[in-house]
Amino acid sequence: MLDFLTNRIQSSLKKIQKSVTINEQDLAEIIREIRLALLEADVNLLVVKNFIAQVKNQVLTNGLTSKLNPQQEFLKILHQNLVSVLGVSAKPINFAKNPTTIMLVGLQGSGKTTTTAKLAVYARQKNFSKKILLVACDTYRPAAIDQLKQLGKQVSIDVFYIEKTPVEIAKDALIYSKNNNYDLVIFDTAGRLSINSELMTELVEIKKAVKPDQILFVLDALSGQDIINVAETFHKEINLTGSIITKLDSNARAGAALSITHLLKIPILFIGSGEKISALELFHPNRIADRILGMGDVMSLLEQAEENIDKQAVKKLSHRMFSGQFNLDDLLNSLAQIQKIGKFSKIIKMIPGLSGKINASQIDEVEQKMKLYKILISSMTLEERKKPKLLKNPSRRNRIIRGSGRTGAEFNRLINEFESMSKKMSEFSSKNINFDSFFK
């Protein structure tokens, strides 16, 4: 997420982090590099100018070079201004009204239809809504209706569609939702390859018909500067209440998409952080600023762990881990729990002190190792996993190597690392650790 901008800014900051003092020339050079990083990340020129002006002003006002810890002071100034650019934390959507109505708008290819389903899943997971209706108002793109129906079926959420005009579909869907006690209705409207009067007229009519509580602009993180003019037109015609940025997990520079909130004062409500239907995160400007500056994002990591891992399974694993009973089957289950939270590369970036210090090749090496160990352990019988000493038998060892398609060296590496891990864990077995307090 925002890797380009994150890497460039962290690289610039490294030049002063080890310095005992900072002079005006050092600061001028770093600010210049940050300005270039923002521009290369496709952040709007006006946004960059405002950001740099604010940073310079605060640096001069605070007399930074005379401070006891100028590095931390400068980091604090950067953080405050990044949060300001990304926008204040948006008010959560109020799901109390029955039905709450949300209208998704945007250009074709922005990920609007998928986001419709993601938003529904998010609302259900958070227990904001129990009975949700997705409305297929995109009658222009041939696959749009089928796509929404398939997504609805996949996540067990109802989809409404009748062969009428988009405005009539929206009207009938609202009546249907009220008659059938739906508490959330999400309208997937038609996108276009570019703005045209027909699109805007239709959206204005749908807005009049359903009077949505939220009108959210869905935009692709890969979008260029032209998306700012597009968003401005949408905002002028139908008064956007927020935005959702999709594909932020890609290598997109995302500067243009992030600029919209500052230029149009439209809060970013959610970000798409992966291909999974559950990969939609509430947008927190302060947390994103933390990630960009290499300060991690512990809160998001804890929230994702809370939502995805099996507490009882982790509790059981922890007991076994520090009581000298940990075996290869436990290791396999541990890897599965880690994978539920997300990719290792994503987890690393959320841990303070590690973001920016572990390069892509090192992360890839760890991910490949986890994948390798999963393959090898899965090729063992349950008895072998629970009694690793059985693996000293050469015939068992050879059978596992052949069955997994891996090498003897890879098998030996797994066993050696597991034994080393077990030895370290056994050191804790004599200590009285109250695990229950961790899982309350």
Tab-separated table of C-alpha atoms in Angstrom:
chain	number	residue	atom	x	y	z
A	1	MET	CA	0.000	0.000	0.000
A	2	LEU	CA	1.508	3.322	-1.144
A	3	ASP	CA	4.878	1.570	-1.389
A	4	PHE	CA	6.407	4.091	-3.807
A	5	LEU	CA	5.672	7.123	-1.630
A	6	THR	CA	6.525	5.263	1.571
A	7	ASN	CA	9.908	4.068	0.292
A	8	ARG	CA	10.879	7.483	-1.093
A	9	ILE	CA	9.986	9.420	2.049
A	10	GLN	CA	11.569	6.876	4.402
A	11	SER	CA	14.727	6.935	2.292
A	12	SER	CA	14.882	10.728	2.667
A	13	LEU	CA	14.330	10.582	6.423
A	14	LYS	CA	17.152	8.065	6.941
A	15	LYS	CA	19.628	10.832	6.129
A	16	ILE	CA	18.787	12.697	9.340
A	17	GLN	CA	17.759	9.885	11.660
A	18	LYS	CA	21.360	8.990	12.513
A	19	SER	CA	22.565	12.593	12.717
A	20	VAL	CA	23.188	14.168	16.112
A	21	THR	CA	22.240	17.622	14.848
A	22	ILE	CA	20.347	19.045	11.888
A	23	ASN	CA	21.149	22.310	10.165
A	24	GLU	CA	19.038	24.419	7.825
A	25	GLN	CA	20.790	22.982	4.765
A	26	ASP	CA	19.914	19.414	5.842
A	27	LEU	CA	16.258	20.357	6.275
A	28	ALA	CA	16.112	22.177	2.941
A	29	GLU	CA	17.521	19.101	1.171
A	30	ILE	CA	15.075	16.705	2.854
A	31	ILE	CA	12.083	18.946	2.149
A	32	ARG	CA	13.174	19.158	-1.496
A	33	GLU	CA	13.377	15.340	-1.709
A	34	ILE	CA	9.958	14.941	-0.087
A	35	ARG	CA	8.504	17.437	-2.571
A	36	LEU	CA	9.921	15.399	-5.478
A	37	ALA	CA	8.629	12.158	-3.927
A	38	LEU	CA	5.103	13.580	-3.679
A	39	LEU	CA	5.172	14.832	-7.273
A	40	GLU	CA	6.514	11.505	-8.569
A	41	ALA	CA	3.750	9.748	-6.617
A	42	ASP	CA	1.336	11.785	-8.767
A	43	VAL	CA	0.088	13.985	-5.921
A	44	ASN	CA	-1.574	17.094	-7.349
A	45	LEU	CA	0.788	20.088	-7.720
A	46	LEU	CA	-1.420	22.422	-5.673
A	47	VAL	CA	-1.621	19.865	-2.865
A	48	VAL	CA	2.175	19.481	-2.896
A	49	LYS	CA	2.693	23.261	-2.799
A	50	ASN	CA	0.334	23.646	0.151
A	51	PHE	CA	1.917	20.721	1.998
A	52	ILE	CA	5.507	21.932	1.540
A	53	ALA	CA	4.559	25.505	2.475
A	54	GLN	CA	2.974	24.297	5.721
A	55	VAL	CA	5.971	22.110	6.590
A	56	LYS	CA	8.454	24.931	5.914
A	57	ASN	CA	6.393	27.390	7.937
A	58	GLN	CA	6.205	25.081	10.956
A	59	VAL	CA	9.915	24.244	10.732
A	60	LEU	CA	10.795	27.966	10.836
A	61	THR	CA	8.223	28.790	13.521
A	62	ASN	CA	9.392	25.990	15.827
A	63	GLY	CA	13.103	26.799	15.464
A	64	LEU	CA	13.723	23.155	14.682
A	65	THR	CA	17.530	23.259	14.397
A	66	SER	CA	17.856	24.402	18.023
A	67	LYS	CA	15.653	21.618	19.433
A	68	LEU	CA	17.117	18.845	21.580
A	69	ASN	CA	15.678	16.154	19.302
A	70	PRO	CA	15.113	17.845	15.912
A	71	GLN	CA	14.588	14.518	14.101
A	72	GLN	CA	11.514	13.656	16.156
A	73	GLU	CA	10.190	17.200	15.921
A	74	PHE	CA	10.520	17.141	12.132
A	75	LEU	CA	8.819	13.737	11.958
A	76	LYS	CA	5.979	15.112	14.076
A	77	ILE	CA	5.538	18.083	11.708
A	78	LEU	CA	5.522	15.769	8.672
A	79	HIS	CA	2.968	13.497	10.317
A	80	GLN	CA	0.620	16.352	11.236
A	81	ASN	CA	0.679	17.730	7.704
A	82	LEU	CA	0.268	14.335	6.049
A	83	VAL	CA	-2.836	13.762	8.162
A	84	SER	CA	-4.077	17.204	7.132
A	85	VAL	CA	-3.603	16.375	3.426
A	86	LEU	CA	-5.287	12.980	3.777
A	87	GLY	CA	-8.259	14.591	5.489
A	88	VAL	CA	-9.740	14.453	8.944
A	89	SER	CA	-11.200	11.144	10.021
A	90	ALA	CA	-14.608	10.856	8.401
A	91	LYS	CA	-17.669	10.259	10.511
A	92	PRO	CA	-18.685	6.583	10.283
A	93	ILE	CA	-21.733	5.845	8.159
A	94	ASN	CA	-24.851	5.924	10.306
A	95	PHE	CA	-26.518	2.550	9.785
A	96	ALA	CA	-29.278	3.249	12.314
A	97	LYS	CA	-31.845	4.404	9.736
A	98	ASN	CA	-34.027	1.671	8.197
A	99	PRO	CA	-33.254	1.313	5.446
A	100	THR	CA	-29.896	3.099	5.194
A	101	THR	CA	-29.338	3.883	1.507
A	102	ILE	CA	-25.944	4.178	-0.181
A	103	MET	CA	-25.371	5.086	-3.822
A	104	LEU	CA	-22.038	4.148	-5.424
A	105	VAL	CA	-20.915	6.199	-8.427
A	106	GLY	CA	-17.797	6.435	-10.585
A	107	LEU	CA	-16.218	5.664	-13.919
A	108	GLN	CA	-16.285	2.245	-15.568
A	109	GLY	CA	-13.452	-0.005	-14.439
A	110	SER	CA	-13.044	1.603	-11.022
A	111	GLY	CA	-14.173	-1.554	-9.210
A	112	LYS	CA	-17.598	-0.200	-8.325
A	113	THR	CA	-19.565	-3.457	-8.605
A	114	THR	CA	-17.053	-5.436	-6.541
A	115	THR	CA	-16.951	-2.617	-3.994
A	116	THR	CA	-20.756	-2.801	-3.716
A	117	ALA	CA	-20.434	-6.380	-2.452
A	118	LYS	CA	-17.401	-5.550	-0.282
A	119	LEU	CA	-19.278	-2.731	1.431
A	120	ALA	CA	-22.201	-5.058	2.133
A	121	VAL	CA	-19.877	-7.686	3.628
A	122	TYR	CA	-18.171	-5.001	5.734
A	123	ALA	CA	-21.527	-3.807	7.128
A	124	ARG	CA	-22.540	-7.372	7.954
A	125	GLN	CA	-19.212	-8.291	9.575
A	126	LYS	CA	-19.392	-5.224	11.797
A	127	ASN	CA	-23.014	-6.074	12.706
A	128	PHE	CA	-24.199	-2.725	11.348
A	129	SER	CA	-26.744	-4.426	9.115
A	130	LYS	CA	-28.331	-7.874	9.105
A	131	LYS	CA	-30.578	-7.745	6.057
A	132	ILE	CA	-28.886	-6.159	3.040
A	133	LEU	CA	-30.071	-5.564	-0.522
A	134	LEU	CA	-27.776	-4.883	-3.491
A	135	VAL	CA	-29.430	-3.077	-6.402
A	136	ALA	CA	-28.172	-3.565	-9.980
A	137	CYS	CA	-28.702	-0.197	-11.701
A	138	ASP	CA	-25.991	-0.672	-14.336
A	139	THR	CA	-27.998	-1.778	-17.373
A	140	TYR	CA	-25.349	-0.639	-19.874
A	141	ARG	CA	-22.415	-2.933	-19.155
A	142	PRO	CA	-23.509	-6.447	-20.244
A	143	ALA	CA	-21.712	-8.304	-17.462
A	144	ALA	CA	-22.487	-5.872	-14.622
A	145	ILE	CA	-25.809	-7.410	-13.574
A	146	ASP	CA	-24.498	-10.989	-13.745
A	147	GLN	CA	-21.383	-9.967	-11.836
A	148	LEU	CA	-23.413	-8.441	-9.005
A	149	LYS	CA	-25.712	-11.486	-8.897
A	150	GLN	CA	-22.703	-13.808	-8.655
A	151	LEU	CA	-21.102	-11.703	-5.923
A	152	GLY	CA	-24.399	-11.624	-4.026
A	153	LYS	CA	-24.699	-15.400	-4.253
A	154	GLN	CA	-21.082	-15.810	-3.156
A	155	VAL	CA	-21.631	-13.840	0.052
A	156	SER	CA	-25.313	-14.788	0.577
A	157	ILE	CA	-26.676	-11.272	0.087
A	158	ASP	CA	-29.845	-10.520	-1.918
A	159	VAL	CA	-29.606	-8.748	-5.284
A	160	PHE	CA	-32.499	-6.764	-6.788
A	161	TYR	CA	-32.920	-6.408	-10.565
A	162	ILE	CA	-35.843	-5.996	-12.965
A	163	GLU	CA	-35.806	-5.186	-16.673
A	164	LYS	CA	-36.552	-1.478	-16.470
A	165	THR	CA	-34.596	1.772	-16.727
A	166	PRO	CA	-31.970	2.435	-14.018
A	167	VAL	CA	-34.155	5.110	-12.392
A	168	GLU	CA	-37.184	2.784	-12.315
A	169	ILE	CA	-35.052	-0.045	-10.920
A	170	ALA	CA	-33.855	2.236	-8.110
A	171	LYS	CA	-37.409	3.385	-7.275
A	172	ASP	CA	-38.821	-0.155	-7.228
A	173	ALA	CA	-35.870	-1.437	-5.190
A	174	LEU	CA	-36.456	1.180	-2.506
A	175	ILE	CA	-40.149	0.244	-2.247
A	176	TYR	CA	-39.235	-3.462	-2.173
A	177	SER	CA	-36.628	-2.891	0.567
A	178	LYS	CA	-39.130	-1.076	2.802
A	179	ASN	CA	-41.820	-3.709	2.272
A	180	ASN	CA	-39.382	-6.499	3.129
A	181	ASN	CA	-37.617	-4.897	6.096
A	182	TYR	CA	-34.126	-4.495	4.642
A	183	ASP	CA	-31.924	-2.310	6.819
A	184	LEU	CA	-29.261	-1.477	4.198
A	185	VAL	CA	-29.666	-0.870	0.454
A	186	ILE	CA	-26.643	-0.285	-1.808
A	187	PHE	CA	-27.214	0.979	-5.359
A	188	ASP	CA	-24.586	-0.038	-7.939
A	189	THR	CA	-24.976	2.659	-10.609
A	190	ALA	CA	-23.672	2.616	-14.166
A	191	GLY	CA	-20.161	3.800	-14.911
A	192	ARG	CA	-18.845	5.318	-18.122
A	193	LEU	CA	-15.454	5.458	-19.764
A	194	SER	CA	-15.701	9.240	-19.490
A	195	ILE	CA	-18.105	11.856	-18.164
A	196	ASN	CA	-21.129	12.658	-20.322
A	197	SER	CA	-24.401	14.515	-19.815
A	198	GLU	CA	-26.471	11.317	-20.131
A	199	LEU	CA	-24.619	9.714	-17.212
A	200	MET	CA	-24.990	12.762	-15.000
A	201	THR	CA	-28.686	13.220	-15.794
A	202	GLU	CA	-29.339	9.588	-14.876
A	203	LEU	CA	-27.435	9.882	-11.592
A	204	VAL	CA	-29.282	13.083	-10.684
A	205	GLU	CA	-32.606	11.300	-11.335
A	206	ILE	CA	-31.623	8.284	-9.233
A	207	LYS	CA	-30.561	10.611	-6.433
A	208	LYS	CA	-33.950	12.366	-6.557
A	209	ALA	CA	-35.770	9.029	-6.566
A	210	VAL	CA	-34.043	7.357	-3.609
A	211	LYS	CA	-32.645	10.334	-1.631
A	212	PRO	CA	-29.572	8.330	-0.539
A	213	ASP	CA	-27.972	8.831	2.862
A	214	GLN	CA	-24.532	8.511	1.276
A	215	ILE	CA	-23.246	9.094	-2.272
A	216	LEU	CA	-19.794	7.547	-2.508
A	217	PHE	CA	-17.380	8.106	-5.383
A	218	VAL	CA	-15.458	4.917	-6.199
A	219	LEU	CA	-12.075	5.528	-7.820
A	220	ASP	CA	-9.113	3.430	-8.818
A	221	ALA	CA	-5.761	4.085	-7.075
A	222	LEU	CA	-4.148	3.757	-10.521
A	223	SER	CA	-6.036	6.829	-11.782
A	224	GLY	CA	-4.063	9.794	-13.113
A	225	GLN	CA	-4.584	13.521	-12.620
A	226	ASP	CA	-7.689	13.536	-14.831
A	227	ILE	CA	-9.636	11.766	-12.052
A	228	ILE	CA	-9.587	15.032	-10.075
A	229	ASN	CA	-11.634	16.802	-12.777
A	230	VAL	CA	-13.952	13.792	-12.960
A	231	ALA	CA	-14.543	13.852	-9.197
A	232	GLU	CA	-15.118	17.603	-9.324
A	233	THR	CA	-17.850	17.150	-11.960
A	234	PHE	CA	-19.555	14.377	-9.985
A	235	HIS	CA	-19.391	16.491	-6.818
A	236	LYS	CA	-20.869	19.526	-8.558
A	237	GLU	CA	-23.801	17.536	-9.982
A	238	ILE	CA	-24.761	15.162	-7.167
A	239	ASN	CA	-22.881	16.393	-4.069
A	240	LEU	CA	-20.625	13.494	-3.083
A	241	THR	CA	-20.468	12.634	0.609
A	242	GLY	CA	-17.304	10.542	0.475
A	243	SER	CA	-15.032	8.325	-1.588
A	244	ILE	CA	-13.714	4.774	-1.695
A	245	ILE	CA	-10.266	4.160	-3.190
A	246	THR	CA	-9.880	0.710	-4.761
A	247	LYS	CA	-6.742	-1.286	-5.643
A	248	LEU	CA	-4.642	0.480	-3.023
A	249	ASP	CA	-2.855	-2.829	-2.428
A	250	SER	CA	-1.341	-2.654	-5.931
A	251	ASN	CA	1.826	-0.850	-7.003
A	252	ALA	CA	-0.250	2.240	-7.753
A	253	ARG	CA	1.278	5.568	-6.755
A	254	ALA	CA	-2.231	6.732	-5.784
A	255	GLY	CA	-1.258	10.397	-5.454
A	256	ALA	CA	-4.069	11.692	-7.654
A	257	ALA	CA	-6.689	9.635	-5.816
A	258	LEU	CA	-5.462	10.851	-2.438
A	259	SER	CA	-5.395	14.477	-3.649
A	260	ILE	CA	-9.172	14.551	-4.127
A	261	THR	CA	-9.961	14.606	-0.418
A	262	HIS	CA	-7.772	17.690	0.101
A	263	LEU	CA	-8.911	19.572	-2.998
A	264	LEU	CA	-12.642	18.873	-2.817
A	265	LYS	CA	-12.932	18.331	0.951
A	266	ILE	CA	-14.545	14.931	0.335
A	267	PRO	CA	-13.524	12.425	3.022
A	268	ILE	CA	-12.110	9.039	2.062
A	269	LEU	CA	-14.353	6.548	3.886
A	270	PHE	CA	-12.895	3.204	2.791
A	271	ILE	CA	-9.944	1.719	0.935
A	272	GLY	CA	-9.826	-1.546	-0.998
A	273	SER	CA	-6.811	-3.460	0.282
A	274	GLY	CA	-6.954	-6.745	-1.621
A	275	GLU	CA	-8.892	-9.024	-3.939
A	276	LYS	CA	-10.772	-10.843	-1.177
A	277	ILE	CA	-14.411	-9.856	-0.770
A	278	SER	CA	-13.592	-8.929	2.850
A	279	ALA	CA	-10.675	-6.684	1.840
A	280	LEU	CA	-12.260	-3.319	2.581
A	281	GLU	CA	-10.839	-1.153	5.357
A	282	LEU	CA	-12.164	1.918	7.095
A	283	PHE	CA	-9.851	4.786	6.141
A	284	HIS	CA	-7.882	6.346	9.003
A	285	PRO	CA	-5.698	9.301	7.847
A	286	ASN	CA	-3.472	9.120	10.926
A	287	ARG	CA	-2.802	5.403	10.421
A	288	ILE	CA	-1.941	5.866	6.742
A	289	ALA	CA	0.415	8.714	7.723
A	290	ASP	CA	2.012	6.342	10.256
A	291	ARG	CA	2.595	3.750	7.528
A	292	ILE	CA	4.059	6.271	5.081
A	293	LEU	CA	6.540	7.490	7.710
A	294	GLY	CA	7.505	3.946	8.747
A	295	MET	CA	5.826	4.168	12.150
A	296	GLY	CA	3.719	1.050	11.591
A	297	ASP	CA	-0.001	0.647	12.156
A	298	VAL	CA	-0.567	-1.487	15.229
A	299	MET	CA	-4.262	-0.633	15.576
A	300	SER	CA	-5.126	-1.879	12.068
A	301	LEU	CA	-3.041	-5.005	12.635
A	302	LEU	CA	-4.873	-5.763	15.893
A	303	GLU	CA	-8.256	-5.130	14.268
A	304	GLN	CA	-7.456	-7.496	11.390
A	305	ALA	CA	-6.217	-10.147	13.803
A	306	GLU	CA	-9.376	-9.741	15.895
A	307	GLU	CA	-11.578	-10.219	12.819
A	308	ASN	CA	-9.718	-13.079	11.158
A	309	ILE	CA	-8.009	-15.354	13.641
A	310	ASP	CA	-9.631	-18.083	15.712
A	311	LYS	CA	-9.051	-16.968	19.318
A	312	GLN	CA	-9.567	-20.415	20.792
A	313	ALA	CA	-7.172	-21.975	18.280
A	314	VAL	CA	-4.498	-19.354	19.027
A	315	LYS	CA	-5.030	-19.785	22.771
A	316	LYS	CA	-4.540	-23.547	22.420
A	317	LEU	CA	-1.437	-23.037	20.264
A	318	SER	CA	0.029	-20.611	22.819
A	319	HIS	CA	-0.439	-23.116	25.643
A	320	ARG	CA	1.224	-25.858	23.611
A	321	MET	CA	3.962	-23.538	22.397
A	322	PHE	CA	5.185	-22.620	25.876
A	323	SER	CA	4.548	-25.915	27.615
A	324	GLY	CA	6.963	-27.967	25.523
A	325	GLN	CA	4.200	-29.719	23.543
A	326	PHE	CA	4.480	-27.772	20.270
A	327	ASN	CA	4.665	-30.092	17.247
A	328	LEU	CA	4.628	-29.832	13.443
A	329	ASP	CA	0.837	-29.977	13.324
A	330	ASP	CA	0.787	-26.928	15.611
A	331	LEU	CA	3.276	-25.199	13.314
A	332	LEU	CA	0.995	-25.865	10.329
A	333	ASN	CA	-1.972	-24.410	12.231
A	334	SER	CA	0.129	-21.391	13.246
A	335	LEU	CA	0.983	-20.667	9.611
A	336	ALA	CA	-2.706	-20.912	8.725
A	337	GLN	CA	-3.617	-18.354	11.434
A	338	ILE	CA	-0.940	-15.930	10.180
A	339	GLN	CA	-2.206	-16.240	6.610
A	340	LYS	CA	-5.726	-15.368	7.776
A	341	ILE	CA	-4.502	-11.906	8.819
A	342	GLY	CA	-2.977	-11.218	5.407
A	343	LYS	CA	0.214	-11.391	3.404
A	344	PHE	CA	3.418	-11.318	5.427
A	345	SER	CA	4.542	-8.207	3.517
A	346	LYS	CA	1.399	-6.401	4.672
A	347	ILE	CA	1.844	-7.497	8.299
A	348	ILE	CA	5.486	-6.342	8.377
A	349	LYS	CA	4.534	-2.828	7.255
A	350	MET	CA	2.146	-2.522	10.202
A	351	ILE	CA	4.780	-3.352	12.832
A	352	PRO	CA	6.594	-0.260	14.197
A	353	GLY	CA	10.335	-0.356	13.576
A	354	LEU	CA	10.172	-3.020	10.864
A	355	SER	CA	8.530	-1.070	8.039
A	356	GLY	CA	11.235	0.052	5.637
A	357	LYS	CA	13.949	-1.994	7.373
A	358	ILE	CA	13.095	-5.307	5.750
A	359	ASN	CA	13.397	-5.190	1.989
A	360	ALA	CA	11.158	-6.865	-0.567
A	361	SER	CA	13.579	-9.737	-1.227
A	362	GLN	CA	13.759	-10.596	2.493
A	363	ILE	CA	9.970	-10.526	2.782
A	364	ASP	CA	9.668	-12.708	-0.312
A	365	GLU	CA	12.170	-15.158	1.194
A	366	VAL	CA	10.066	-15.500	4.361
A	367	GLU	CA	6.840	-15.929	2.362
A	368	GLN	CA	8.462	-18.608	0.195
A	369	LYS	CA	9.746	-20.382	3.297
A	370	MET	CA	6.260	-20.380	4.857
A	371	LYS	CA	4.830	-21.793	1.626
A	372	LEU	CA	7.558	-24.448	1.475
A	373	TYR	CA	7.026	-25.556	5.080
A	374	LYS	CA	3.286	-25.786	4.526
A	375	ILE	CA	3.844	-28.100	1.530
A	376	LEU	CA	6.298	-30.328	3.417
A	377	ILE	CA	4.196	-30.611	6.591
A	378	SER	CA	1.039	-31.280	4.553
A	379	SER	CA	2.836	-34.259	2.983
A	380	MET	CA	3.261	-35.878	6.402
A	381	THR	CA	0.750	-38.120	8.147
A	382	LEU	CA	-1.039	-36.714	11.204
A	383	GLU	CA	0.953	-39.099	13.401
A	384	GLU	CA	4.243	-37.804	11.949
A	385	ARG	CA	3.206	-34.197	12.513
A	386	LYS	CA	2.330	-34.916	16.142
A	387	LYS	CA	5.431	-37.064	16.748
A	388	PRO	CA	8.317	-35.358	14.860
A	389	LYS	CA	10.794	-37.938	16.203
A	390	LEU	CA	9.303	-40.438	13.734
A	391	LEU	CA	10.834	-38.354	10.933
A	392	LYS	CA	14.293	-39.617	11.823
A	393	ASN	CA	13.270	-42.790	9.984
A	394	PRO	CA	14.907	-42.578	6.492
A	395	SER	CA	11.983	-44.259	4.695
A	396	ARG	CA	9.498	-41.777	6.157
A	397	ARG	CA	11.806	-38.901	5.280
A	398	ASN	CA	12.198	-40.073	1.667
A	399	ARG	CA	8.452	-40.640	1.265
A	400	ILE	CA	7.685	-37.073	2.406
A	401	ILE	CA	10.341	-35.562	0.119
A	402	ARG	CA	9.002	-37.485	-2.885
A	403	GLY	CA	5.367	-36.706	-2.054
A	404	SER	CA	5.987	-32.993	-1.582
A	405	GLY	CA	8.174	-32.590	-4.646
A	406	ARG	CA	10.807	-30.798	-2.537
A	407	THR	CA	14.486	-31.533	-1.895
A	408	GLY	CA	16.260	-33.257	0.970
A	409	ALA	CA	18.013	-29.995	1.848
A	410	GLU	CA	14.664	-28.217	2.173
A	411	PHE	CA	13.308	-30.999	4.391
A	412	ASN	CA	16.402	-30.819	6.620
A	413	ARG	CA	16.057	-27.030	6.894
A	414	LEU	CA	12.461	-27.410	8.097
A	415	ILE	CA	13.398	-30.003	10.730
A	416	ASN	CA	16.446	-28.028	11.935
A	417	GLU	CA	14.467	-24.795	12.273
A	418	PHE	CA	11.596	-26.579	13.992
A	419	GLU	CA	13.975	-28.191	16.518
A	420	SER	CA	15.655	-24.841	17.166
A	421	MET	CA	12.234	-23.244	17.649
A	422	SER	CA	11.120	-26.022	20.009
A	423	LYS	CA	14.268	-25.647	22.088
A	424	LYS	CA	13.656	-21.923	22.575
A	425	MET	CA	10.016	-22.540	23.457
A	426	SER	CA	10.904	-25.181	26.034
A	427	GLU	CA	12.865	-22.535	27.961
A	428	PHE	CA	9.510	-20.974	28.836
A	429	SER	CA	7.882	-24.239	29.933
A	430	SER	CA	9.071	-23.859	33.548
A	431	LYS	CA	7.690	-20.306	33.805
A	432	ASN	CA	4.202	-19.637	35.113
A	433	ILE	CA	2.564	-17.751	32.214
A	434	ASN	CA	-1.115	-16.805	32.465
A	435	PHE	CA	-2.264	-17.153	28.833
A	436	ASP	CA	-5.927	-16.569	29.627
A	437	SER	CA	-5.305	-12.855	30.200
A	438	PHE	CA	-4.236	-12.461	26.556
A	439	PHE	CA	-7.523	-13.777	25.173
A	440	LYS	CA	-10.155	-11.983	27.251
